[in-house]
Short mmCIF file of C-alpha atoms in Angstrom, two decimals:
data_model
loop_
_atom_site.label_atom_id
_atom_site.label_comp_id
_atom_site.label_asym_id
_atom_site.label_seq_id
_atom_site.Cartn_x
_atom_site.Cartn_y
_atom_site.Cartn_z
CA UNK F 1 -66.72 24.26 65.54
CA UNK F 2 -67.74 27.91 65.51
CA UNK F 3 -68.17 29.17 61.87
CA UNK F 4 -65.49 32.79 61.21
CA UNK F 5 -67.99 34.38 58.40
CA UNK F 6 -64.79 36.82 58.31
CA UNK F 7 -62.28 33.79 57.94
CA UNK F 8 -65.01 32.17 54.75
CA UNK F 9 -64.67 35.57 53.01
CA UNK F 10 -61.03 36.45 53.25
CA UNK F 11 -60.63 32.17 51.94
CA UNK F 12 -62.67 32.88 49.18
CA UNK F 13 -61.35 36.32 48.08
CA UNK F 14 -57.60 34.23 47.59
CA UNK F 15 -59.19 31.64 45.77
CA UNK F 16 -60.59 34.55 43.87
CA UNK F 17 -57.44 36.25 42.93
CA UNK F 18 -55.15 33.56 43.57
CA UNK F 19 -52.69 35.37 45.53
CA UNK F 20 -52.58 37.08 49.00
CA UNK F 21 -51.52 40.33 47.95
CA UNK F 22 -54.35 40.46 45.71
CA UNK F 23 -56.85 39.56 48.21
CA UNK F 24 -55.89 41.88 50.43
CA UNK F 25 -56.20 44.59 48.00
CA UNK F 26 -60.00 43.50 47.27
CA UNK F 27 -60.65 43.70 51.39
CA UNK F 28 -58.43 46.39 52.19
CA UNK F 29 -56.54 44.20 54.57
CA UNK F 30 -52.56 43.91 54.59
CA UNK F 31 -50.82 40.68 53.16
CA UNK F 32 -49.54 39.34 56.92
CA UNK F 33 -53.52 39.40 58.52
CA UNK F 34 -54.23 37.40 55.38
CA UNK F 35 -51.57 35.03 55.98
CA UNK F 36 -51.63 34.79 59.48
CA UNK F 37 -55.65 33.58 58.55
CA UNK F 38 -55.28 31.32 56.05
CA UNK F 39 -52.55 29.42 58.58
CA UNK F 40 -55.09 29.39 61.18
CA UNK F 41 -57.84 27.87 59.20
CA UNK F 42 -55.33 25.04 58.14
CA UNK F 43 -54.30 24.59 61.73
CA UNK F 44 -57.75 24.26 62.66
CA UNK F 45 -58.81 21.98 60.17
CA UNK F 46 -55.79 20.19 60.50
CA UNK F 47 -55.59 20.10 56.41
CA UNK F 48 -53.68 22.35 53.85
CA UNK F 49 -55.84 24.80 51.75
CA UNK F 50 -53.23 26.13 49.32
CA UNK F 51 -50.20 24.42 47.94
CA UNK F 52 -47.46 27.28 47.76
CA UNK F 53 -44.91 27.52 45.33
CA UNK F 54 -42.67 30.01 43.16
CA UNK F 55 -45.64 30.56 41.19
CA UNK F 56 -48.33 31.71 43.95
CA UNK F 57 -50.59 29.58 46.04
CA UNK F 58 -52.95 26.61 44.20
CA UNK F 59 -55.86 25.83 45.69
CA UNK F 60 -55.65 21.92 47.09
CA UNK F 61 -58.62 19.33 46.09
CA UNK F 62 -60.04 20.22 49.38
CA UNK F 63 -60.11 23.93 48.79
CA UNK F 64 -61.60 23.54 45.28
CA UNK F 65 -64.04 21.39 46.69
CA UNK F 66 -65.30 24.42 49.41
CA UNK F 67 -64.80 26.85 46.49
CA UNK F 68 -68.43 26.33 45.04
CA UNK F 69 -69.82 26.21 48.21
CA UNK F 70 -68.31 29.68 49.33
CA UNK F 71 -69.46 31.40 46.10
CA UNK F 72 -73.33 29.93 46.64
CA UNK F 73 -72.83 30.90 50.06
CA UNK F 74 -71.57 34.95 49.33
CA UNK F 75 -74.49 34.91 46.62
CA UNK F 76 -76.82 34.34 49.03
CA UNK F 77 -75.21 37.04 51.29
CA UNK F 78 -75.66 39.29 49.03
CA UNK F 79 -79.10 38.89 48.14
CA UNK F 80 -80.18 39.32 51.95
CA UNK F 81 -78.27 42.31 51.71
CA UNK F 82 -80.12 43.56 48.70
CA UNK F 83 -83.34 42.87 49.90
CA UNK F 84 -82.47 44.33 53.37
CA UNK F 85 -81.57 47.82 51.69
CA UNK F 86 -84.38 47.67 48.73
CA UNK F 87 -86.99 47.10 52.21
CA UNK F 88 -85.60 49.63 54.44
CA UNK F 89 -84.99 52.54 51.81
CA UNK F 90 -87.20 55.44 51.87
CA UNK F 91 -86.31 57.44 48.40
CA UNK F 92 -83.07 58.36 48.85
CA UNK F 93 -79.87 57.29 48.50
CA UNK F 94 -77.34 56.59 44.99
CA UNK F 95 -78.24 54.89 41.75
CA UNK F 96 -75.84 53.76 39.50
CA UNK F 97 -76.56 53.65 36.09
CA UNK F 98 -74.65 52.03 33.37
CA UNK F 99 -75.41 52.15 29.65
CA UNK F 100 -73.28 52.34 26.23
CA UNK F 101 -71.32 55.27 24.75
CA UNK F 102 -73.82 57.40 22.74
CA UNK F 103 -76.59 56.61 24.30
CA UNK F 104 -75.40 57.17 28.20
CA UNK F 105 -73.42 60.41 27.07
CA UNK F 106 -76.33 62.50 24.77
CA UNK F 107 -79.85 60.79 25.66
CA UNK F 108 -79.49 59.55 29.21
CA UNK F 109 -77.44 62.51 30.73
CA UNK F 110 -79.95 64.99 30.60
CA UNK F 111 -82.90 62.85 31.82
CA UNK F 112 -80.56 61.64 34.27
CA UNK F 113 -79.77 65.17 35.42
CA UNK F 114 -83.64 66.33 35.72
CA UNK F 115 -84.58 63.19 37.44
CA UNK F 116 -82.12 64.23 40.27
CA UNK F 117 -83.58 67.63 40.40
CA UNK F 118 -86.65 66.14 40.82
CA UNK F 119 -85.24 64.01 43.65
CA UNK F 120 -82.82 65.80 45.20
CA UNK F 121 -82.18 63.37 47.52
CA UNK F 122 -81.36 60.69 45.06
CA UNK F 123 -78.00 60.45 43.73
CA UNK F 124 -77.55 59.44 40.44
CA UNK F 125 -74.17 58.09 38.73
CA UNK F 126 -74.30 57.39 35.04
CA UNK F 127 -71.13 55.03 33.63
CA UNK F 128 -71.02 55.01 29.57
CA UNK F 129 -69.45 51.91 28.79
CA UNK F 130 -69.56 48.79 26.95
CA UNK F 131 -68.40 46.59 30.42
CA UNK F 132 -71.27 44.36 31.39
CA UNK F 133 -71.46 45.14 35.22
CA UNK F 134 -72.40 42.21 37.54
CA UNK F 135 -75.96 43.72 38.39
CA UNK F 136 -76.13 41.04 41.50
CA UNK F 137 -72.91 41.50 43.28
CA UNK F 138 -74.10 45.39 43.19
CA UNK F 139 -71.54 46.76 40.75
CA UNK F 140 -74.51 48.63 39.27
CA UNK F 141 -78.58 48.98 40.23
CA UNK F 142 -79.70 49.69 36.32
CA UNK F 143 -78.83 48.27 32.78
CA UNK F 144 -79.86 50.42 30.08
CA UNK F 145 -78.03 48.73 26.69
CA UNK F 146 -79.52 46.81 23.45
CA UNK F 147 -77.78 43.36 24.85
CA UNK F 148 -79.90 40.67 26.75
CA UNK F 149 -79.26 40.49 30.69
CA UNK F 150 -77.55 37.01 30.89
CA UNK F 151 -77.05 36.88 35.05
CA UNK F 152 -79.95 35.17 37.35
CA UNK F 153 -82.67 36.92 38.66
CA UNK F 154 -82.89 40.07 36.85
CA UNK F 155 -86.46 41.79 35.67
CA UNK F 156 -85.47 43.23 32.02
CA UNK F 157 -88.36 45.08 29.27
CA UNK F 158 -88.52 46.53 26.81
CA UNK F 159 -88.20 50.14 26.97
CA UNK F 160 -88.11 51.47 23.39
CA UNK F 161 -86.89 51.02 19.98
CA UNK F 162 -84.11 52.76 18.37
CA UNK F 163 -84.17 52.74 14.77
CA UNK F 164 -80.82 53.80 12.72
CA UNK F 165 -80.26 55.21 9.29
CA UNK F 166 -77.30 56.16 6.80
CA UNK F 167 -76.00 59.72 6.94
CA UNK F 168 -73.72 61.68 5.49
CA UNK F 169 -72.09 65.15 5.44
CA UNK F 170 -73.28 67.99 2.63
CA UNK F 171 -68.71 67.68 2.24
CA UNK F 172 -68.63 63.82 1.83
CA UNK F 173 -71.53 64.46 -0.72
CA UNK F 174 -69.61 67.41 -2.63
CA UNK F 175 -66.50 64.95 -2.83
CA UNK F 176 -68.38 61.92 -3.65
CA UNK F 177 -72.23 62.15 -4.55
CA UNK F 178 -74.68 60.12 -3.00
CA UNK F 179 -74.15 56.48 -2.78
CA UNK F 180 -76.41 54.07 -6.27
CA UNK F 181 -77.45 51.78 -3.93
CA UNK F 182 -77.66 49.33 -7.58
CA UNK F 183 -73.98 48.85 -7.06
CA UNK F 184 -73.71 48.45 -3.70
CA UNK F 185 -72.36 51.95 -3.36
CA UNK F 186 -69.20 51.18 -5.15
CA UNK F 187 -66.93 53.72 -4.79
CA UNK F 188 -68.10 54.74 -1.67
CA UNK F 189 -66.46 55.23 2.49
CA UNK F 190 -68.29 53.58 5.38
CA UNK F 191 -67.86 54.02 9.23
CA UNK F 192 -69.31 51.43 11.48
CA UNK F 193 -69.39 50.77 15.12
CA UNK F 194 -68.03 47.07 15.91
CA UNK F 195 -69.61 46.53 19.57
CA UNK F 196 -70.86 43.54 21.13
CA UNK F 197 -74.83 45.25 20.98
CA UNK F 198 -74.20 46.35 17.57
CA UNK F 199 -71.87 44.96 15.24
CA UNK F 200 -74.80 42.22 14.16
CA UNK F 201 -76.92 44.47 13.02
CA UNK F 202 -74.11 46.79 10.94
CA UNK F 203 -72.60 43.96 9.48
CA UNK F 204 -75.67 42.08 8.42
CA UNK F 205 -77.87 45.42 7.76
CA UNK F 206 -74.74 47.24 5.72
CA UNK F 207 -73.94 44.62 3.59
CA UNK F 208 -77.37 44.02 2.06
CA UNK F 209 -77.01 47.64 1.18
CA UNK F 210 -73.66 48.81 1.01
CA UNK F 211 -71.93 45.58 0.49
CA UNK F 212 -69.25 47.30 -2.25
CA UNK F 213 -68.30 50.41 -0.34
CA UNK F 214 -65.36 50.12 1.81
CA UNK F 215 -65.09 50.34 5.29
CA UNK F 216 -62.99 53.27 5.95
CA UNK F 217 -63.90 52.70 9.83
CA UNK F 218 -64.45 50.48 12.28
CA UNK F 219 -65.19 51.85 15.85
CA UNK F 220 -65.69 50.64 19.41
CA UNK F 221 -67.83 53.21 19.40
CA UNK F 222 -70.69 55.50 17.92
CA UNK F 223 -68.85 59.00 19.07
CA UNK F 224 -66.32 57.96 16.78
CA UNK F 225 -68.53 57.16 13.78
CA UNK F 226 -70.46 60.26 14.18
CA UNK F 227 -66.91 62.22 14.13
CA UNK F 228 -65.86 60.56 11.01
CA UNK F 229 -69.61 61.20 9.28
CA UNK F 230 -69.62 64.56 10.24
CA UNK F 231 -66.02 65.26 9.06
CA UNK F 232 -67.17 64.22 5.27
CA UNK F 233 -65.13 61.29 5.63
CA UNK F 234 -67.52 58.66 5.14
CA UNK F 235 -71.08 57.73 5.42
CA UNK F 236 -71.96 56.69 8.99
CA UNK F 237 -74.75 54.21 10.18
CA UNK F 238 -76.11 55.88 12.90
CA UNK F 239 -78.98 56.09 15.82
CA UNK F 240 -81.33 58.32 13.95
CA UNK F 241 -81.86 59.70 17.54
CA UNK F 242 -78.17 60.52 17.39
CA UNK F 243 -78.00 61.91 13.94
CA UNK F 244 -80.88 64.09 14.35
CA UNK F 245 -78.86 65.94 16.85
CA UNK F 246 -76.82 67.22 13.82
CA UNK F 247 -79.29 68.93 11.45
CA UNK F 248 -76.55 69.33 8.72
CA UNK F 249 -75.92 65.33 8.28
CA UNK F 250 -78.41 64.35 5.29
CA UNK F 251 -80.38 61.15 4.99
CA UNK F 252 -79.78 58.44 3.12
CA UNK F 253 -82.63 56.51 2.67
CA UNK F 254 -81.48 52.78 1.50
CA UNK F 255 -84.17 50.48 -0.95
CA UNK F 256 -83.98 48.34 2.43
CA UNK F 257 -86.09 48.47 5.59
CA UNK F 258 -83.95 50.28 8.02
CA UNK F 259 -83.09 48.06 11.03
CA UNK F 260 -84.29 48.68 14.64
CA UNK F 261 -83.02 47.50 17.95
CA UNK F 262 -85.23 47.41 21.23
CA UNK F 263 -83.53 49.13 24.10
CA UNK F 264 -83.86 47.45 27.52
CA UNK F 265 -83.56 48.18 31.20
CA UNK F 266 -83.01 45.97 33.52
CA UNK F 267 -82.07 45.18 37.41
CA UNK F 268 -82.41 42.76 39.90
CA UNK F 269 -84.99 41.30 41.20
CA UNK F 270 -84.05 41.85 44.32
CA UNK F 271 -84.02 45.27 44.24
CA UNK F 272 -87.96 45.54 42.90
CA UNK F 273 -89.08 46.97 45.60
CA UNK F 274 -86.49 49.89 46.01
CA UNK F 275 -88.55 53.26 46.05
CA UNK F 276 -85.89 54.74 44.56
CA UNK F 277 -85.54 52.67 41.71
CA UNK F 278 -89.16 52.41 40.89
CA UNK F 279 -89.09 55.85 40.60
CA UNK F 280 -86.22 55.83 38.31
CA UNK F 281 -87.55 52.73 36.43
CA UNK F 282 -91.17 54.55 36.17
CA UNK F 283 -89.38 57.90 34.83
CA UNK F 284 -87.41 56.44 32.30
CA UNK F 285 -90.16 54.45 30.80
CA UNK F 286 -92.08 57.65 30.17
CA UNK F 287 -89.56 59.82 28.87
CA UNK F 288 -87.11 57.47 26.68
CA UNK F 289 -89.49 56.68 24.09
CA UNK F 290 -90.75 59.88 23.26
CA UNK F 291 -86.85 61.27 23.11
CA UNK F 292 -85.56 58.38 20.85
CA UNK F 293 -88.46 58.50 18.64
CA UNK F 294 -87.19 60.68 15.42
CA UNK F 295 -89.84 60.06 12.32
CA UNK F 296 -88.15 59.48 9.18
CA UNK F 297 -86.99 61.63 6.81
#
């Protein structure tokens, strides 16, 4: 029997989303062509593949059974692919880079933006968020974030270190004084960022020093926490590459060894050999470090 590679991929994109409709959203197809396929596979193979009811379609033993299969079998597809495009590129083309909030928006934008004039011919898409985009299925070529790469094959290091302080306002200061670090700053108003890279280190880091203040804030983000520091209403722990941006926030230095994070990039393997990306990796790793170094105060 002939193998459909069209007929594997529209199976396993219903086993996927577990209805037609939504398969043929993720092809672009219409709900009838994915039907009218899925019957035809099950009249050739003389054997059901879905058992339909008023909920949707379940997939039957024998279906479940191919369902590994098919995903080893589009993973493999789309390394060949990869490799394919990373060997034929010349240095040109689009880069997607993905990184979180602060970081993407004030620090990577502007590199970003003079490595394109640079290479005009490179594209470059930057996506601040805190999704963790599936690198290998090519929902994004670079990783810039604090968090380990958990998918196979990727190449990850160490790019930098970004070390983070407590700031405050001169108005927060005027209302409240500075924080006796003694009591735990008791009496005192806290905004923290409660992200999946970060909220180890605030929680841990802030309560050996601020363990009595109250936390007026918690973000799902650092934009936020900078806009409530720089407001006066509350002390923020912030990037000191971030607070530095704002000459009027003052330093608080804490009786406790500020904490650091190291900053990673990362892509896949796959992909090493992409002009384009070395480029970008090579770039990066000579401008980040000097740009989210800030000395303390």
């Amino acid at each position: 029997m002939d193998v459909d590679w069209d007929e594997l991929r529209i199976l396993l994109a219903v086993i996927r989303h577990g209805s037609l409709n939504g398969a043929a959203r993720a092809l672009g197809l219409t709900q009838p062509t994915i039907s009218r396929r899925i019957a035809g596979m099950e009249d050739r193979l003389r054997t059901s593949l879905f058992d339909r009811d008023t909920y949707g379609l379940r997939p039957t033993p024998t279906c479940t059974a191919l369902a590994e299969e098919l995903e080893k079998m589009d993973a493999a597809a789309q390394g060949v692919l990869r490799k394919l495009v990373a060997q034929n590129e010349q240095l040109q083309g689009e880069l997607l880079v993905t990184s979180i909030d602060w970081l993407g928006d004030c620090v990577l934008a502007p590199l970003l933006a003079r490595f394109g004039q640079q290479h005009p011919q490179v594209a470059v898409r930057l996506v601040s968020s805190e999704r963790n985009f599936n690198l290998a299925a090519r929902e994004a070529d670079v990783s810039i974030a604090f968090r380990q790469l958990e998918q196979d094959n990727m190449v990850q290091r160490r790019i930098a270190t970004v070390a983070y302080g407590l700031y405050a306002a001169p108005a927060y200061l005027a209302a409240h004084g500075a924080p006796d670090f003694s009591t735990g700053g008791r009496g005192h108003f806290a905004a923290l960022v409660q992200t999946a890279d970060e909220t180890w280190l605030h929680d841990a880091w802030f309560r050996s020093v601020l363990g009595a203040a109250r936390v007026a804030l918690g973000a799902n983000g650092m934009h936020a926490v900078l806009a409530a520091t720089l407001d006066g209403a509350a002390i923020g722990h912030l990037p000191r590459p971030l607070a530095a941006r704002h000459r009027e926030l003052v330093h608080l230095p804490a009786p406790q060894p500020e904490p650091a994070l190291d900053l990673r990039l990362g892509f896949h393997a796959d992909m090493r050999h992409s002009p384009r990306l070395r480029a970008l990796v090579d770039y990066l790793a000579a401008e980040l470090p000097g740009v989210l170094t800030v000395a303390p105060s």
